């Protein structure tokens, strides 16, 4: 531009290029990681607030990424999305999670779904096929979506949600409290569950307003027939306040980190007091 001069523009282009190059490098690593079967699915317990027992788990993808070392999903999911690799990766996570949890009929399963996956007009059919292949009961499965997806194409979202419900699968709204979700918007989509984001739930122990917002959300959800999960519970005080606020289920490091399936099986009889 005229104001900054050519030097700046070139610097900016160079920075953009190197970001793009890094993304391409990770994209290629994801592709070869998938070929080498490097991706794993770990599970984080979801605790029933009344019985204090693990009633469900959330599947979370893990990438040990040999030899470079572990890369967290926040660093690679978006690259998998823009490159289209999320379709295969998402399908892998869903299939593996259903296989892993199938034998444990006392546990439900919640799986994250990217907006990109939902855009696939055959998404619901693919879910139906995984359920059939793995013999995982549809009524033990919940899919977690974010509002980005719902706002992007409300008509498609409504159709997808109702098709999934017809299969018997539940749908949760993830990361509630981070975006623009309003009561009107909650009413238009038939979610089974609202997951209150850790950026709100994690504040209840030193912010009265956050606690009041959680109680309010619980009341709205219950008027709409939706259950509430609080995420990111990290200490006992938060746990107690979130139970008091009426959350149905709790999830966070206070109870357990995400773990491989074998460790989950060991943990599932624990009662969290
Ligand atoms: P999310 O769906 O909101 O998942 C919860 C994240 O919070 C997980 O991070 C979990 O390890 C972390 N977490 C759980 N309890 C606590 C806590 O008490 N405190 C704090 N600070 N964090 C806690 P993770 O596994 O790194 O995943 C990050 C995000 O990546 C997920 O956020 C989700 O959006 C995405 N993701 C993970 N696995 C998948 C997947 O299989 N498919 C898709 N599409 N997205 C995934
Ligand atoms: Ca989630
Ligand atoms: Ca979340
Ligand atoms: Ca998130």
Coordinates of C-alpha atoms and ligand atoms in Angstrom, one line a residue:
X1 CA 0.0 0.0 0.0
X2 CA 1.0 3.7 -0.5
X3 CA 1.1 4.4 3.3
X4 CA 3.1 1.5 4.6
X5 CA 5.3 1.2 1.6
X6 CA 6.4 -1.9 -0.3
X7 CA 8.6 -3.2 2.4
X8 CA 5.8 -3.8 4.9
X9 CA 3.6 -5.5 2.3
X10 CA 6.3 -7.9 1.4
X11 CA 7.0 -8.7 5.1
X12 CA 3.3 -9.3 5.6
X13 CA 3.2 -11.6 2.5
X14 CA 6.2 -13.5 3.8
X15 CA 4.6 -14.0 7.2
X16 CA 1.4 -15.2 5.5
X17 CA 3.4 -17.6 3.3
X18 CA 5.2 -19.1 6.2
X19 CA 1.9 -19.6 8.1
X20 CA 0.5 -21.3 4.9
X21 CA 3.7 -23.4 4.6
X22 CA 3.4 -24.5 8.2
X23 CA -0.2 -25.5 7.7
X24 CA 0.7 -27.4 4.5
X25 CA 3.4 -29.2 6.5
X26 CA 1.0 -30.2 9.2
X27 CA -1.6 -31.2 6.6
X28 CA 1.0 -33.6 5.1
X29 CA 1.9 -34.9 8.6
X30 CA -1.8 -35.6 9.3
X31 CA -2.1 -37.5 6.1
X32 CA 0.9 -39.7 6.8
X33 CA -0.1 -40.0 10.4
X34 CA -3.5 -41.4 9.3
X35 CA -1.8 -43.8 7.0
X36 CA 0.4 -45.0 9.8
X37 CA -2.6 -45.3 12.1
X38 CA -1.0 -42.8 14.6
X39 CA -4.2 -41.2 15.8
X40 CA -5.8 -42.4 19.1
X41 CA -9.1 -41.7 20.8
X42 CA -9.0 -41.0 24.5
X43 CA -12.0 -40.5 26.8
X44 CA -12.9 -38.0 29.5
X45 CA -15.5 -39.1 32.2
X46 CA -18.8 -37.2 32.4
X47 CA -20.1 -37.5 36.0
X48 CA -23.8 -37.5 36.9
X49 CA -24.3 -34.7 39.4
X50 CA -26.7 -36.7 41.6
X51 CA -25.2 -40.2 41.7
X52 CA -21.7 -38.9 41.4
X53 CA -20.8 -41.7 39.1
X54 CA -19.4 -41.8 35.6
X55 CA -22.4 -42.2 33.3
X56 CA -20.9 -41.1 30.0
X57 CA -17.6 -40.2 28.3
X58 CA -16.5 -37.7 25.7
X59 CA -14.2 -38.9 23.0
X60 CA -11.2 -36.7 22.3
X61 CA -8.8 -37.4 19.5
X62 CA -5.1 -37.7 20.4
X63 CA -2.1 -37.5 18.1
X64 CA 1.3 -38.6 19.6
X65 CA 2.8 -37.6 16.2
X66 CA 6.0 -39.6 15.9
X67 CA 8.7 -38.5 16.0
X68 CA 7.9 -34.8 16.4
X69 CA 5.9 -35.2 19.5
X70 CA 2.2 -34.8 20.6
X71 CA 0.1 -32.1 19.0
X72 CA -3.2 -31.1 20.6
X73 CA -6.5 -31.1 18.7
X74 CA -6.8 -27.3 18.9
X75 CA -3.6 -27.1 16.8
X76 CA -4.6 -29.6 14.1
X77 CA -8.4 -29.9 13.9
X78 CA -8.8 -26.6 12.0
X79 CA -6.1 -27.7 9.5
X80 CA -7.9 -31.1 9.1
X81 CA -11.0 -29.1 8.4
X82 CA -9.7 -26.7 5.7
X83 CA -7.9 -29.6 4.0
X84 CA -10.9 -31.9 4.0
X85 CA -9.0 -34.5 6.0
X86 CA -11.6 -34.1 8.8
X87 CA -14.0 -36.3 6.9
X88 CA -11.7 -39.4 7.3
X89 CA -10.4 -38.4 10.7
X90 CA -13.9 -37.7 12.1
X91 CA -15.2 -41.0 10.7
X92 CA -12.2 -42.8 12.3
X93 CA -12.9 -41.2 15.7
X94 CA -16.6 -42.1 15.6
X95 CA -15.9 -45.7 14.5
X96 CA -13.1 -46.2 17.1
X97 CA -15.1 -44.7 19.9
X98 CA -18.2 -46.8 19.1
X99 CA -16.0 -49.9 19.0
X100 CA -14.3 -49.1 22.3
X101 CA -17.4 -48.3 24.2
X102 CA -19.7 -51.0 22.7
X103 CA -19.0 -53.6 25.4
X104 CA -19.8 -51.2 28.3
X105 CA -23.5 -50.8 28.3
X106 CA -23.5 -48.6 31.5
X107 CA -21.7 -45.9 29.6
X108 CA -22.9 -43.4 27.1
X109 CA -20.7 -41.8 24.5
X110 CA -20.4 -38.2 23.3
X111 CA -18.4 -37.5 20.1
X112 CA -17.3 -34.1 18.7
X113 CA -18.4 -33.3 15.2
X114 CA -16.8 -30.5 13.1
X115 CA -19.0 -28.1 11.2
X116 CA -17.3 -29.4 8.0
X117 CA -18.5 -33.0 8.7
X118 CA -22.0 -31.8 9.2
X119 CA -21.9 -30.0 5.9
X120 CA -21.6 -33.4 4.2
X121 CA -25.1 -34.2 3.0
X122 CA -24.4 -37.9 3.6
X123 CA -23.3 -37.3 7.2
X124 CA -26.3 -38.8 8.9
X125 CA -26.1 -41.9 6.6
X126 CA -22.4 -42.3 7.6
X127 CA -23.4 -42.2 11.3
X128 CA -26.1 -44.8 10.7
X129 CA -23.5 -47.0 9.0
X130 CA -21.1 -46.8 11.9
X131 CA -23.8 -47.6 14.3
X132 CA -24.7 -50.6 12.3
X133 CA -21.1 -51.8 11.7
X134 CA -20.1 -51.5 15.4
X135 CA -23.5 -52.6 16.8
X136 CA -23.3 -49.6 19.1
X137 CA -26.8 -48.7 20.3
X138 CA -27.8 -45.3 18.8
X139 CA -29.5 -44.3 22.0
X140 CA -26.1 -44.4 23.9
X141 CA -24.6 -42.0 21.3
X142 CA -24.5 -38.2 21.5
X143 CA -22.9 -35.9 18.9
X144 CA -21.5 -32.5 20.0
X145 CA -21.8 -29.6 17.7
X146 CA -20.9 -26.0 18.0
X147 CA -23.0 -22.9 17.2
X148 CA -20.6 -22.0 14.3
X149 CA -22.2 -24.9 12.5
X150 CA -25.7 -24.1 13.4
X151 CA -25.5 -20.4 12.5
X152 CA -23.8 -21.1 9.2
X153 CA -26.7 -23.1 7.7
X154 CA -29.7 -23.2 10.1
X155 CA -31.9 -25.1 7.6
X156 CA -29.4 -27.9 7.1
X157 CA -28.7 -28.0 10.8
X158 CA -32.3 -28.4 11.6
X159 CA -32.6 -31.2 9.1
X160 CA -29.5 -33.0 10.3
X161 CA -30.5 -32.7 14.0
X162 CA -33.9 -34.2 13.2
X163 CA -32.4 -37.0 11.1
X164 CA -30.0 -37.9 13.8
X165 CA -32.8 -37.9 16.4
X166 CA -34.8 -40.2 14.1
X167 CA -31.8 -42.6 14.4
X168 CA -32.1 -42.4 18.2
X169 CA -28.9 -40.4 18.6
X170 CA -28.8 -37.3 20.9
X171 CA -27.3 -33.9 19.9
X172 CA -25.5 -31.6 22.3
X173 CA -24.7 -27.9 21.8
X174 CA -21.0 -27.6 22.8
X175 CA -19.1 -24.5 24.1
X176 CA -22.3 -22.7 25.3
X177 CA -21.5 -19.3 26.6
X178 CA -18.7 -18.5 24.2
X179 CA -20.7 -17.2 21.3
X180 CA -24.0 -15.6 20.5
X181 CA -26.5 -18.3 21.6
X182 CA -29.8 -16.8 22.7
X183 CA -33.0 -18.2 24.1
X184 CA -34.6 -17.8 20.7
X185 CA -31.9 -19.7 19.0
X186 CA -32.0 -22.5 21.6
X187 CA -35.7 -22.9 21.0
X188 CA -35.3 -23.2 17.2
X189 CA -32.9 -26.2 17.6
X190 CA -33.9 -29.3 19.3
X191 CA -30.8 -30.0 21.3
X192 CA -30.9 -32.7 24.0
X193 CA -28.0 -31.2 26.0
X194 CA -26.3 -27.9 26.5
X195 CA -22.6 -28.0 27.4
X196 CA -21.6 -24.9 29.3
X197 CA -18.1 -23.9 28.3
X198 CA -15.2 -24.0 30.8
X199 CA -14.6 -20.3 30.3
X200 CA -18.0 -19.7 32.1
X201 CA -18.3 -22.8 34.3
X202 CA -14.7 -22.4 35.5
X203 CA -15.4 -19.0 36.9
X204 CA -18.2 -19.9 39.3
X205 CA -15.9 -20.2 42.3
X206 CA -14.8 -16.6 42.2
X207 CA -17.4 -14.7 40.2
X208 CA -21.0 -14.4 41.5
X209 CA -22.2 -13.3 38.1
X210 CA -20.8 -16.4 36.4
X211 CA -22.7 -18.6 39.0
X212 CA -25.9 -16.6 38.4
X213 CA -25.5 -17.1 34.6
X214 CA -25.0 -20.9 35.1
X215 CA -28.2 -21.1 37.2
X216 CA -30.1 -19.0 34.6
X217 CA -28.9 -21.3 31.8
X218 CA -30.0 -24.4 33.8
X219 CA -33.5 -22.8 34.3
X220 CA -33.8 -22.0 30.6
X221 CA -32.5 -25.4 29.6
X222 CA -35.0 -27.1 31.9
X223 CA -37.9 -25.1 30.5
X224 CA -36.8 -26.3 27.0
X225 CA -36.4 -29.9 28.2
X226 CA -32.6 -29.9 27.7
X227 CA -30.0 -31.3 30.1
X228 CA -27.0 -29.2 31.2
X229 CA -23.4 -30.4 31.4
X230 CA -20.8 -28.1 33.0
X231 CA -17.3 -28.5 31.5
X232 CA -13.9 -27.6 32.9
X233 CA -14.6 -28.4 36.6
X234 CA -11.2 -28.1 38.1
X235 CA -11.8 -28.0 41.9
X236 CA -14.1 -29.0 44.7
X237 CA -15.6 -25.6 45.1
X238 CA -16.6 -25.4 41.5
X239 CA -18.0 -28.9 41.6
X240 CA -20.2 -28.0 44.6
X241 CA -21.4 -24.7 43.1
X242 CA -22.2 -26.2 39.8
X243 CA -24.2 -29.0 41.5
X244 CA -26.0 -26.4 43.5
X245 CA -26.8 -24.4 40.3
X246 CA -28.6 -27.5 39.1
X247 CA -26.2 -28.9 36.4
X248 CA -27.2 -32.4 35.5
X249 CA -23.7 -33.6 34.7
X250 CA -20.1 -32.4 35.4
X251 CA -16.9 -32.9 33.5
X252 CA -13.3 -31.7 34.2
X253 CA -9.9 -32.4 35.5
X254 CA -11.2 -32.4 39.1
X255 CA -12.8 -35.8 38.2
X256 CA -10.4 -37.0 35.6
X257 CA -8.2 -36.1 32.6
X258 CA -9.0 -37.7 29.3
X259 CA -7.5 -41.3 29.3
X260 CA -7.2 -44.4 27.1
X261 CA -10.2 -46.8 27.1
X262 CA -8.4 -49.3 29.4
X263 CA -8.0 -46.7 32.2
X264 CA -11.6 -45.6 31.8
X265 CA -12.8 -49.2 32.3
X266 CA -10.8 -49.3 35.6
X267 CA -12.2 -46.0 36.8
X268 CA -15.9 -46.5 35.9
X269 CA -17.0 -47.9 39.3
X270 CA -15.6 -45.0 41.3
X271 CA -18.0 -42.8 43.1
X272 CA -16.8 -39.2 43.2
X273 CA -17.5 -37.5 46.5
Ligands
LIG1 P1 -14.0 -29.4 23.6 O1 -14.9 -30.3 22.8 O2 -14.6 -28.3 24.3 O3 -13.4 -30.5 24.6 C1 -13.0 -30.2 25.9 C2 -11.5 -29.8 26.0 O4 -11.3 -29.3 27.3 C3 -10.6 -31.0 25.8 O5 -9.4 -30.5 25.3 C4 -10.3 -31.4 27.3 O6 -9.1 -32.1 27.5 C5 -10.3 -30.1 28.0 N1 -10.6 -30.2 29.4 C6 -11.4 -31.1 30.0 N2 -11.5 -30.8 31.3 C7 -10.8 -29.7 31.5 C8 -10.6 -28.9 32.7 O7 -11.0 -29.2 33.8 N3 -9.8 -27.7 32.5 C9 -9.3 -27.4 31.3 N4 -8.6 -26.3 31.2 N5 -9.6 -28.1 30.2 C10 -10.3 -29.2 30.3 P2 -8.7 -31.2 24.0 O8 -8.8 -32.7 24.1 O9 -7.3 -30.6 23.9 O10 -9.6 -30.7 22.8 C11 -9.7 -29.4 22.4 C12 -10.8 -29.2 21.4 O11 -10.5 -29.9 20.2 C13 -12.1 -29.8 21.8 O12 -12.8 -28.9 22.7 C14 -12.8 -30.0 20.5 O13 -13.4 -28.7 20.0 C15 -11.7 -30.4 19.6 N6 -11.6 -31.8 19.4 C16 -11.1 -32.8 20.2 N7 -11.3 -34.0 19.8 C17 -12.0 -33.9 18.6 C18 -12.6 -34.8 17.7 O14 -12.4 -36.0 17.7 N8 -13.3 -34.2 16.6 C19 -13.4 -32.9 16.5 N9 -14.1 -32.4 15.4 N10 -13.0 -32.0 17.4 C20 -12.2 -32.5 18.4
LIG2 CA1 -16.9 -31.2 23.1
LIG3 CA1 -16.7 -27.8 24.9
LIG4 CA1 -14.0 -26.2 22.4

